[in-house]
Amino acid sequence: MTKKKVVNEAAVSLFAREMFLKRSSSGLSQKEFGGIIGVSGQQVGAIERLERPPTRQFAELLDGKLGTGDYFQELWSSTKLLGHRRSLPKYIDLESKAVSISHFHPQLVPALLQTEDYAQAILRAGFPPKPHYEVAELLDARMRRQELLDRSDPPLMRFVIDEAVLWRSVGSDGTMRAQWAKILERLDHPFMTFQVIPYDQGAYSAMEGGFTVLALSAVDSVLYSENAQTGQIYNDPQVVADATGRFNSLMAVALSPSASKSYLFDRRKEIE
């Protein structure tokens, strides 16, 4: 059974709209436009009607023949941001609008804090294996998500990780040194806190997996959780309230932000 490609439908719609505007502003029929870029008019029409998503090659043809730089290729990349998790397009949209982000992970550095090399190693380790071009697309998408940390109005960000994250080598020692350096640099950000749950804490809530609570306003929040196969967004008030309470309990058992920073600094020095 062929695995269905998952695309960001909003981005596909935007691609089709921009192509339609480019064609119509030139007064060209679909057949004439297709002739210019080297495809059939039927293919142009199918993409404009959202009957088929554009391909990388199609985006390259548009930019090459229309002299639009990398514009359509960048639009195409945004249609492929989200890999196999159908809920991730919606999550990324909500993440960009959140006023606060509370993220816990027992195994990995949170995506918003990952270096490019660390993220690439994670993506390459996935199963089933992804071709190089798909890893590159997903990596670019992950790095672009981090732009929200440098906005003039960034969300309040709270990260909690298990101590195990500090000891798991992902990539080379150089990759890990750079990863810890990036987090230490980010800790100077006034909108961000970072805490580590130490081994000697023993059992604690949420050991089963990571999750994120996004506050979209003073009265509206959602929970996002995922596993190796899928992710899920929950907006049920009780479910979100339970997750918020769980996150608060994690912060309570974790090292303080200052102690966590010292621990992270020491861990970085150990691998220098």
PDB file of C-alpha atoms in Angstrom:
ATOM      1  CA  MET A   1       0.000   0.000   0.000  1.00  0.00           C
ATOM      2  CA  THR A   2       1.475   3.336  -1.040  1.00  0.00           C
ATOM      3  CA  LYS A   3       1.909   5.770   1.812  1.00  0.00           C
ATOM      4  CA  LYS A   4      -0.034   8.947   1.189  1.00  0.00           C
ATOM      5  CA  LYS A   5       2.014  12.105   1.142  1.00  0.00           C
ATOM      6  CA  VAL A   6       1.065  14.541   3.858  1.00  0.00           C
ATOM      7  CA  VAL A   7       1.164  18.195   2.887  1.00  0.00           C
ATOM      8  CA  ASN A   8       0.369  21.516   4.470  1.00  0.00           C
ATOM      9  CA  GLU A   9      -2.911  22.244   2.729  1.00  0.00           C
ATOM     10  CA  ALA A  10      -2.831  25.970   3.545  1.00  0.00           C
ATOM     11  CA  ALA A  11       0.602  26.257   1.941  1.00  0.00           C
ATOM     12  CA  VAL A  12      -0.536  24.308  -1.136  1.00  0.00           C
ATOM     13  CA  SER A  13      -3.470  26.707  -1.479  1.00  0.00           C
ATOM     14  CA  LEU A  14      -1.138  29.697  -1.213  1.00  0.00           C
ATOM     15  CA  PHE A  15       1.170  28.242  -3.872  1.00  0.00           C
ATOM     16  CA  ALA A  16      -1.782  27.738  -6.234  1.00  0.00           C
ATOM     17  CA  ARG A  17      -3.093  31.240  -5.547  1.00  0.00           C
ATOM     18  CA  GLU A  18       0.263  32.886  -6.220  1.00  0.00           C
ATOM     19  CA  MET A  19       0.682  30.951  -9.459  1.00  0.00           C
ATOM     20  CA  PHE A  20      -2.838  31.891 -10.565  1.00  0.00           C
ATOM     21  CA  LEU A  21      -2.153  35.578  -9.871  1.00  0.00           C
ATOM     22  CA  LYS A  22       1.096  35.406 -11.811  1.00  0.00           C
ATOM     23  CA  ARG A  23      -0.652  33.769 -14.765  1.00  0.00           C
ATOM     24  CA  SER A  24      -3.753  35.967 -14.775  1.00  0.00           C
ATOM     25  CA  SER A  25      -1.764  39.197 -14.449  1.00  0.00           C
ATOM     26  CA  SER A  26       0.020  38.209 -17.669  1.00  0.00           C
ATOM     27  CA  GLY A  27      -3.268  37.518 -19.440  1.00  0.00           C
ATOM     28  CA  LEU A  28      -2.287  33.937 -20.224  1.00  0.00           C
ATOM     29  CA  SER A  29      -4.504  30.875 -20.479  1.00  0.00           C
ATOM     30  CA  GLN A  30      -3.526  27.764 -18.566  1.00  0.00           C
ATOM     31  CA  LYS A  31      -2.324  26.208 -21.828  1.00  0.00           C
ATOM     32  CA  GLU A  32      -0.252  29.267 -22.733  1.00  0.00           C
ATOM     33  CA  PHE A  33       1.216  29.480 -19.249  1.00  0.00           C
ATOM     34  CA  GLY A  34       2.063  25.778 -19.312  1.00  0.00           C
ATOM     35  CA  GLY A  35       3.798  26.234 -22.647  1.00  0.00           C
ATOM     36  CA  ILE A  36       6.056  28.893 -21.188  1.00  0.00           C
ATOM     37  CA  ILE A  37       7.196  26.792 -18.255  1.00  0.00           C
ATOM     38  CA  GLY A  38       7.256  23.482 -20.151  1.00  0.00           C
ATOM     39  CA  VAL A  39       4.246  21.604 -18.770  1.00  0.00           C
ATOM     40  CA  SER A  40       0.723  20.901 -19.969  1.00  0.00           C
ATOM     41  CA  GLY A  41      -2.182  23.258 -19.431  1.00  0.00           C
ATOM     42  CA  GLN A  42      -3.961  20.392 -17.678  1.00  0.00           C
ATOM     43  CA  GLN A  43      -1.204  20.227 -15.076  1.00  0.00           C
ATOM     44  CA  VAL A  44      -1.412  23.969 -14.476  1.00  0.00           C
ATOM     45  CA  GLY A  45      -5.174  23.707 -14.061  1.00  0.00           C
ATOM     46  CA  ALA A  46      -4.970  20.746 -11.699  1.00  0.00           C
ATOM     47  CA  ILE A  47      -2.604  22.635  -9.397  1.00  0.00           C
ATOM     48  CA  GLU A  48      -4.702  25.810  -9.495  1.00  0.00           C
ATOM     49  CA  ARG A  49      -7.831  23.803  -8.654  1.00  0.00           C
ATOM     50  CA  LEU A  50      -5.952  22.086  -5.780  1.00  0.00           C
ATOM     51  CA  GLU A  51      -6.492  18.702  -7.424  1.00  0.00           C
ATOM     52  CA  ARG A  52      -2.792  17.902  -7.147  1.00  0.00           C
ATOM     53  CA  PRO A  53       0.000  19.445  -5.070  1.00  0.00           C
ATOM     54  CA  PRO A  54       2.973  21.040  -6.814  1.00  0.00           C
ATOM     55  CA  THR A  55       6.264  19.171  -6.984  1.00  0.00           C
ATOM     56  CA  ARG A  56       9.756  20.458  -6.324  1.00  0.00           C
ATOM     57  CA  GLN A  57      10.498  20.223 -10.069  1.00  0.00           C
ATOM     58  CA  PHE A  58       7.384  22.252 -10.906  1.00  0.00           C
ATOM     59  CA  ALA A  59       8.428  25.005  -8.469  1.00  0.00           C
ATOM     60  CA  GLU A  60      11.915  25.054 -10.003  1.00  0.00           C
ATOM     61  CA  LEU A  61      10.399  25.417 -13.486  1.00  0.00           C
ATOM     62  CA  LEU A  62       8.284  28.354 -12.359  1.00  0.00           C
ATOM     63  CA  ASP A  63      11.212  30.201 -10.832  1.00  0.00           C
ATOM     64  CA  GLY A  64      13.525  29.390 -13.727  1.00  0.00           C
ATOM     65  CA  LYS A  65      11.128  30.386 -16.506  1.00  0.00           C
ATOM     66  CA  LEU A  66       9.462  33.336 -14.768  1.00  0.00           C
ATOM     67  CA  GLY A  67      12.590  34.835 -13.215  1.00  0.00           C
ATOM     68  CA  THR A  68      11.128  34.794  -9.714  1.00  0.00           C
ATOM     69  CA  GLY A  69      14.333  33.802  -7.925  1.00  0.00           C
ATOM     70  CA  ASP A  70      13.548  31.147  -5.301  1.00  0.00           C
ATOM     71  CA  TYR A  71      10.037  32.422  -4.586  1.00  0.00           C
ATOM     72  CA  PHE A  72       8.011  29.421  -5.721  1.00  0.00           C
ATOM     73  CA  GLN A  73      10.621  26.978  -4.417  1.00  0.00           C
ATOM     74  CA  GLU A  74      10.294  28.534  -0.969  1.00  0.00           C
ATOM     75  CA  LEU A  75       6.503  28.302  -1.228  1.00  0.00           C
ATOM     76  CA  TRP A  76       6.843  24.659  -2.210  1.00  0.00           C
ATOM     77  CA  SER A  77       9.144  23.977   0.762  1.00  0.00           C
ATOM     78  CA  SER A  78       6.450  25.259   3.112  1.00  0.00           C
ATOM     79  CA  THR A  79       4.041  22.646   1.713  1.00  0.00           C
ATOM     80  CA  LYS A  80       6.407  19.926   2.940  1.00  0.00           C
ATOM     81  CA  LEU A  81       7.256  21.176   6.409  1.00  0.00           C
ATOM     82  CA  LEU A  82       5.544  18.578   8.408  1.00  0.00           C
ATOM     83  CA  GLY A  83       6.665  15.117   7.523  1.00  0.00           C
ATOM     84  CA  HIS A  84       4.260  12.337   8.492  1.00  0.00           C
ATOM     85  CA  ARG A  85       2.493  14.007  11.418  1.00  0.00           C
ATOM     86  CA  ARG A  86      -0.839  15.260  10.158  1.00  0.00           C
ATOM     87  CA  SER A  87      -1.419  17.489  13.191  1.00  0.00           C
ATOM     88  CA  LEU A  88       1.915  19.292  12.909  1.00  0.00           C
ATOM     89  CA  PRO A  89       0.820  21.946  10.355  1.00  0.00           C
ATOM     90  CA  LYS A  90      -1.853  23.112  12.760  1.00  0.00           C
ATOM     91  CA  TYR A  91       0.522  22.892  15.709  1.00  0.00           C
ATOM     92  CA  ILE A  92       3.174  25.044  14.021  1.00  0.00           C
ATOM     93  CA  ASP A  93       0.546  27.638  13.197  1.00  0.00           C
ATOM     94  CA  LEU A  94      -0.582  27.688  16.836  1.00  0.00           C
ATOM     95  CA  GLU A  95       3.019  27.744  18.075  1.00  0.00           C
ATOM     96  CA  SER A  96       3.696  30.899  16.064  1.00  0.00           C
ATOM     97  CA  LYS A  97       0.670  32.592  17.695  1.00  0.00           C
ATOM     98  CA  ALA A  98       1.243  31.421  21.278  1.00  0.00           C
ATOM     99  CA  VAL A  99       1.825  33.905  24.084  1.00  0.00           C
ATOM    100  CA  SER A 100       3.542  31.210  26.134  1.00  0.00           C
ATOM    101  CA  ILE A 101       5.077  27.810  25.388  1.00  0.00           C
ATOM    102  CA  SER A 102       5.597  25.191  28.103  1.00  0.00           C
ATOM    103  CA  HIS A 103       7.535  22.207  26.763  1.00  0.00           C
ATOM    104  CA  PHE A 104       8.758  19.033  28.437  1.00  0.00           C
ATOM    105  CA  HIS A 105      10.812  16.240  26.896  1.00  0.00           C
ATOM    106  CA  PRO A 106      12.432  13.254  28.641  1.00  0.00           C
ATOM    107  CA  GLN A 107      14.741  12.269  25.746  1.00  0.00           C
ATOM    108  CA  LEU A 108      15.557  15.141  23.384  1.00  0.00           C
ATOM    109  CA  VAL A 109      16.536  18.779  23.350  1.00  0.00           C
ATOM    110  CA  PRO A 110      13.316  20.644  22.454  1.00  0.00           C
ATOM    111  CA  ALA A 111      13.041  21.445  18.746  1.00  0.00           C
ATOM    112  CA  LEU A 112      13.006  25.205  19.357  1.00  0.00           C
ATOM    113  CA  LEU A 113      16.438  24.944  20.994  1.00  0.00           C
ATOM    114  CA  GLN A 114      18.147  22.448  18.688  1.00  0.00           C
ATOM    115  CA  THR A 115      21.199  23.345  16.648  1.00  0.00           C
ATOM    116  CA  GLU A 116      21.144  22.478  12.971  1.00  0.00           C
ATOM    117  CA  ASP A 117      23.615  19.598  13.421  1.00  0.00           C
ATOM    118  CA  TYR A 118      21.699  18.148  16.385  1.00  0.00           C
ATOM    119  CA  ALA A 119      18.386  18.388  14.534  1.00  0.00           C
ATOM    120  CA  GLN A 120      19.882  16.833  11.414  1.00  0.00           C
ATOM    121  CA  ALA A 121      21.194  13.871  13.413  1.00  0.00           C
ATOM    122  CA  ILE A 122      17.721  13.328  14.913  1.00  0.00           C
ATOM    123  CA  LEU A 123      16.019  13.505  11.526  1.00  0.00           C
ATOM    124  CA  ARG A 124      18.516  11.136   9.912  1.00  0.00           C
ATOM    125  CA  ALA A 125      17.988   8.598  12.690  1.00  0.00           C
ATOM    126  CA  GLY A 126      14.252   8.349  11.982  1.00  0.00           C
ATOM    127  CA  PHE A 127      12.561   5.247  10.594  1.00  0.00           C
ATOM    128  CA  PRO A 128      11.696   4.598   7.890  1.00  0.00           C
ATOM    129  CA  PRO A 129      14.777   6.440   6.555  1.00  0.00           C
ATOM    130  CA  LYS A 130      14.120   9.662   4.649  1.00  0.00           C
ATOM    131  CA  PRO A 131      15.941  10.665   1.449  1.00  0.00           C
ATOM    132  CA  HIS A 132      18.480  13.446   1.800  1.00  0.00           C
ATOM    133  CA  TYR A 133      16.281  16.064   0.157  1.00  0.00           C
ATOM    134  CA  GLU A 134      13.433  15.366   2.596  1.00  0.00           C
ATOM    135  CA  VAL A 135      15.769  15.579   5.594  1.00  0.00           C
ATOM    136  CA  ALA A 136      16.987  18.918   4.231  1.00  0.00           C
ATOM    137  CA  GLU A 137      13.413  20.194   3.861  1.00  0.00           C
ATOM    138  CA  LEU A 138      12.401  19.122   7.370  1.00  0.00           C
ATOM    139  CA  LEU A 139      15.607  20.573   8.802  1.00  0.00           C
ATOM    140  CA  ASP A 140      14.983  23.913   7.118  1.00  0.00           C
ATOM    141  CA  ALA A 141      11.439  23.937   8.497  1.00  0.00           C
ATOM    142  CA  ARG A 142      12.635  23.204  12.037  1.00  0.00           C
ATOM    143  CA  MET A 143      15.220  25.959  11.932  1.00  0.00           C
ATOM    144  CA  ARG A 144      12.664  28.452  10.649  1.00  0.00           C
ATOM    145  CA  ARG A 145      10.382  27.673  13.569  1.00  0.00           C
ATOM    146  CA  GLN A 146      13.064  29.053  15.859  1.00  0.00           C
ATOM    147  CA  GLU A 147      12.655  32.526  14.390  1.00  0.00           C
ATOM    148  CA  LEU A 148       9.894  33.175  16.923  1.00  0.00           C
ATOM    149  CA  LEU A 149      12.549  33.252  19.681  1.00  0.00           C
ATOM    150  CA  ASP A 150      14.057  36.381  18.115  1.00  0.00           C
ATOM    151  CA  ARG A 151      10.840  38.287  17.508  1.00  0.00           C
ATOM    152  CA  SER A 152      10.347  41.668  19.129  1.00  0.00           C
ATOM    153  CA  ASP A 153       7.337  40.130  20.913  1.00  0.00           C
ATOM    154  CA  PRO A 154       8.459  36.543  21.670  1.00  0.00           C
ATOM    155  CA  PRO A 155       6.296  34.165  23.681  1.00  0.00           C
ATOM    156  CA  LEU A 156       7.167  33.314  27.272  1.00  0.00           C
ATOM    157  CA  MET A 157       9.054  30.022  26.946  1.00  0.00           C
ATOM    158  CA  ARG A 158       9.516  27.414  29.670  1.00  0.00           C
ATOM    159  CA  PHE A 159      11.480  24.248  28.963  1.00  0.00           C
ATOM    160  CA  VAL A 160      11.935  21.235  31.245  1.00  0.00           C
ATOM    161  CA  ILE A 161      14.054  18.220  30.279  1.00  0.00           C
ATOM    162  CA  ASP A 162      15.171  15.029  31.952  1.00  0.00           C
ATOM    163  CA  GLU A 163      18.842  14.819  32.942  1.00  0.00           C
ATOM    164  CA  ALA A 164      19.130  11.911  30.496  1.00  0.00           C
ATOM    165  CA  VAL A 165      18.988  14.430  27.639  1.00  0.00           C
ATOM    166  CA  LEU A 166      22.298  15.890  28.827  1.00  0.00           C
ATOM    167  CA  TRP A 167      24.024  12.531  28.660  1.00  0.00           C
ATOM    168  CA  ARG A 168      22.709  11.162  25.378  1.00  0.00           C
ATOM    169  CA  SER A 169      25.220  11.816  22.594  1.00  0.00           C
ATOM    170  CA  VAL A 170      23.520  12.895  19.378  1.00  0.00           C
ATOM    171  CA  GLY A 171      26.088  13.265  16.642  1.00  0.00           C
ATOM    172  CA  SER A 172      29.689  14.066  17.526  1.00  0.00           C
ATOM    173  CA  ASP A 173      31.169  15.637  20.662  1.00  0.00           C
ATOM    174  CA  GLY A 174      31.418  18.833  18.635  1.00  0.00           C
ATOM    175  CA  THR A 175      27.698  18.655  17.925  1.00  0.00           C
ATOM    176  CA  MET A 176      26.948  18.310  21.625  1.00  0.00           C
ATOM    177  CA  ARG A 177      29.310  21.127  22.653  1.00  0.00           C
ATOM    178  CA  ALA A 178      27.616  23.419  20.155  1.00  0.00           C
ATOM    179  CA  GLN A 179      24.195  22.299  21.363  1.00  0.00           C
ATOM    180  CA  TRP A 180      24.910  23.104  24.992  1.00  0.00           C
ATOM    181  CA  ALA A 181      26.530  26.394  23.969  1.00  0.00           C
ATOM    182  CA  LYS A 182      23.393  27.374  22.074  1.00  0.00           C
ATOM    183  CA  ILE A 183      21.140  26.661  25.036  1.00  0.00           C
ATOM    184  CA  LEU A 184      23.456  28.547  27.420  1.00  0.00           C
ATOM    185  CA  GLU A 185      23.365  31.514  25.076  1.00  0.00           C
ATOM    186  CA  ARG A 186      19.591  31.364  24.933  1.00  0.00           C
ATOM    187  CA  LEU A 187      19.369  31.339  28.721  1.00  0.00           C
ATOM    188  CA  ASP A 188      20.217  35.051  28.668  1.00  0.00           C
ATOM    189  CA  HIS A 189      16.859  35.573  26.947  1.00  0.00           C
ATOM    190  CA  PRO A 190      14.542  37.288  29.465  1.00  0.00           C
ATOM    191  CA  PHE A 191      11.519  35.387  28.131  1.00  0.00           C
ATOM    192  CA  MET A 192      13.000  31.921  28.613  1.00  0.00           C
ATOM    193  CA  THR A 193      13.557  29.489  31.490  1.00  0.00           C
ATOM    194  CA  PHE A 194      15.229  26.085  31.296  1.00  0.00           C
ATOM    195  CA  GLN A 195      15.156  23.411  33.989  1.00  0.00           C
ATOM    196  CA  VAL A 196      16.599  19.921  34.371  1.00  0.00           C
ATOM    197  CA  ILE A 197      14.970  17.080  36.315  1.00  0.00           C
ATOM    198  CA  PRO A 198      17.899  15.230  37.979  1.00  0.00           C
ATOM    199  CA  TYR A 199      18.261  11.473  38.108  1.00  0.00           C
ATOM    200  CA  ASP A 200      18.027  11.444  41.886  1.00  0.00           C
ATOM    201  CA  GLN A 201      14.486  12.774  41.679  1.00  0.00           C
ATOM    202  CA  GLY A 202      13.401   9.238  40.860  1.00  0.00           C
ATOM    203  CA  ALA A 203       9.952   8.717  39.362  1.00  0.00           C
ATOM    204  CA  TYR A 204       7.928  11.759  38.337  1.00  0.00           C
ATOM    205  CA  SER A 205       4.858  12.541  36.253  1.00  0.00           C
ATOM    206  CA  ALA A 206       5.154  12.513  32.452  1.00  0.00           C
ATOM    207  CA  MET A 207       8.054  10.068  32.258  1.00  0.00           C
ATOM    208  CA  GLU A 208       6.106   8.363  29.469  1.00  0.00           C
ATOM    209  CA  GLY A 209       6.689  11.107  26.911  1.00  0.00           C
ATOM    210  CA  GLY A 210       7.052  14.746  25.984  1.00  0.00           C
ATOM    211  CA  PHE A 211       4.277  17.280  25.591  1.00  0.00           C
ATOM    212  CA  THR A 212       3.715  20.979  25.018  1.00  0.00           C
ATOM    213  CA  VAL A 213       1.112  23.379  26.373  1.00  0.00           C
ATOM    214  CA  LEU A 214       0.518  26.458  24.219  1.00  0.00           C
ATOM    215  CA  ALA A 215      -1.279  29.401  25.795  1.00  0.00           C
ATOM    216  CA  LEU A 216      -2.921  31.329  22.971  1.00  0.00           C
ATOM    217  CA  SER A 217      -4.487  33.933  25.239  1.00  0.00           C
ATOM    218  CA  ALA A 218      -5.342  34.418  28.893  1.00  0.00           C
ATOM    219  CA  VAL A 219      -8.282  32.028  28.512  1.00  0.00           C
ATOM    220  CA  ASP A 220      -7.390  29.759  25.594  1.00  0.00           C
ATOM    221  CA  SER A 221      -4.740  27.008  25.669  1.00  0.00           C
ATOM    222  CA  VAL A 222      -4.084  23.721  23.848  1.00  0.00           C
ATOM    223  CA  LEU A 223      -2.056  20.598  24.551  1.00  0.00           C
ATOM    224  CA  TYR A 224       0.136  18.919  21.944  1.00  0.00           C
ATOM    225  CA  SER A 225       1.610  15.459  22.444  1.00  0.00           C
ATOM    226  CA  GLU A 226       3.255  13.096  19.985  1.00  0.00           C
ATOM    227  CA  ASN A 227       4.898   9.723  19.562  1.00  0.00           C
ATOM    228  CA  ALA A 228       6.958   8.116  16.816  1.00  0.00           C
ATOM    229  CA  GLN A 229       3.957   7.826  14.495  1.00  0.00           C
ATOM    230  CA  THR A 230       1.627  10.712  15.120  1.00  0.00           C
ATOM    231  CA  GLY A 231       0.817  13.831  17.101  1.00  0.00           C
ATOM    232  CA  GLN A 232      -2.402  15.079  18.619  1.00  0.00           C
ATOM    233  CA  ILE A 233      -3.756  18.507  19.552  1.00  0.00           C
ATOM    234  CA  TYR A 234      -6.219  18.675  22.454  1.00  0.00           C
ATOM    235  CA  ASN A 235      -8.337  21.698  23.326  1.00  0.00           C
ATOM    236  CA  ASP A 236     -10.630  20.084  25.916  1.00  0.00           C
ATOM    237  CA  PRO A 237     -10.373  22.436  28.941  1.00  0.00           C
ATOM    238  CA  GLN A 238      -9.974  19.622  31.468  1.00  0.00           C
ATOM    239  CA  VAL A 239      -7.305  17.840  29.430  1.00  0.00           C
ATOM    240  CA  VAL A 240      -5.366  21.072  29.009  1.00  0.00           C
ATOM    241  CA  ALA A 241      -5.769  21.935  32.700  1.00  0.00           C
ATOM    242  CA  ASP A 242      -4.407  18.521  33.697  1.00  0.00           C
ATOM    243  CA  ALA A 243      -1.420  18.984  31.384  1.00  0.00           C
ATOM    244  CA  THR A 244      -0.764  22.455  32.777  1.00  0.00           C
ATOM    245  CA  GLY A 245      -0.814  21.049  36.298  1.00  0.00           C
ATOM    246  CA  ARG A 246       1.514  18.255  35.216  1.00  0.00           C
ATOM    247  CA  PHE A 247       3.962  20.751  33.763  1.00  0.00           C
ATOM    248  CA  ASN A 248       3.874  22.807  36.962  1.00  0.00           C
ATOM    249  CA  SER A 249       4.680  19.645  38.941  1.00  0.00           C
ATOM    250  CA  LEU A 250       7.664  19.015  36.663  1.00  0.00           C
ATOM    251  CA  MET A 251       9.025  22.489  37.309  1.00  0.00           C
ATOM    252  CA  ALA A 252       8.598  21.891  41.034  1.00  0.00           C
ATOM    253  CA  VAL A 253      10.744  18.734  41.056  1.00  0.00           C
ATOM    254  CA  ALA A 254      13.356  20.049  38.608  1.00  0.00           C
ATOM    255  CA  LEU A 255      16.497  21.920  39.507  1.00  0.00           C
ATOM    256  CA  SER A 256      16.035  25.677  39.679  1.00  0.00           C
ATOM    257  CA  PRO A 257      16.802  27.635  36.504  1.00  0.00           C
ATOM    258  CA  SER A 258      20.116  28.867  37.956  1.00  0.00           C
ATOM    259  CA  ALA A 259      21.142  25.378  39.147  1.00  0.00           C
ATOM    260  CA  SER A 260      20.125  23.922  35.786  1.00  0.00           C
ATOM    261  CA  LYS A 261      22.272  26.514  34.008  1.00  0.00           C
ATOM    262  CA  SER A 262      25.265  25.604  36.180  1.00  0.00           C
ATOM    263  CA  TYR A 263      24.726  21.898  35.522  1.00  0.00           C
ATOM    264  CA  LEU A 264      24.503  22.500  31.785  1.00  0.00           C
ATOM    265  CA  PHE A 265      27.685  24.610  31.881  1.00  0.00           C
ATOM    266  CA  ASP A 266      29.522  21.839  33.723  1.00  0.00           C
ATOM    267  CA  ARG A 267      28.265  19.219  31.286  1.00  0.00           C
ATOM    268  CA  ARG A 268      29.556  21.286  28.388  1.00  0.00           C
ATOM    269  CA  LYS A 269      32.985  21.559  30.002  1.00  0.00           C
ATOM    270  CA  GLU A 270      33.138  17.784  30.478  1.00  0.00           C
ATOM    271  CA  ILE A 271      33.136  17.155  26.731  1.00  0.00           C
ATOM    272  CA  GLU A 272      35.553  19.910  25.772  1.00  0.00           C
TER     273      GLU A 272
END
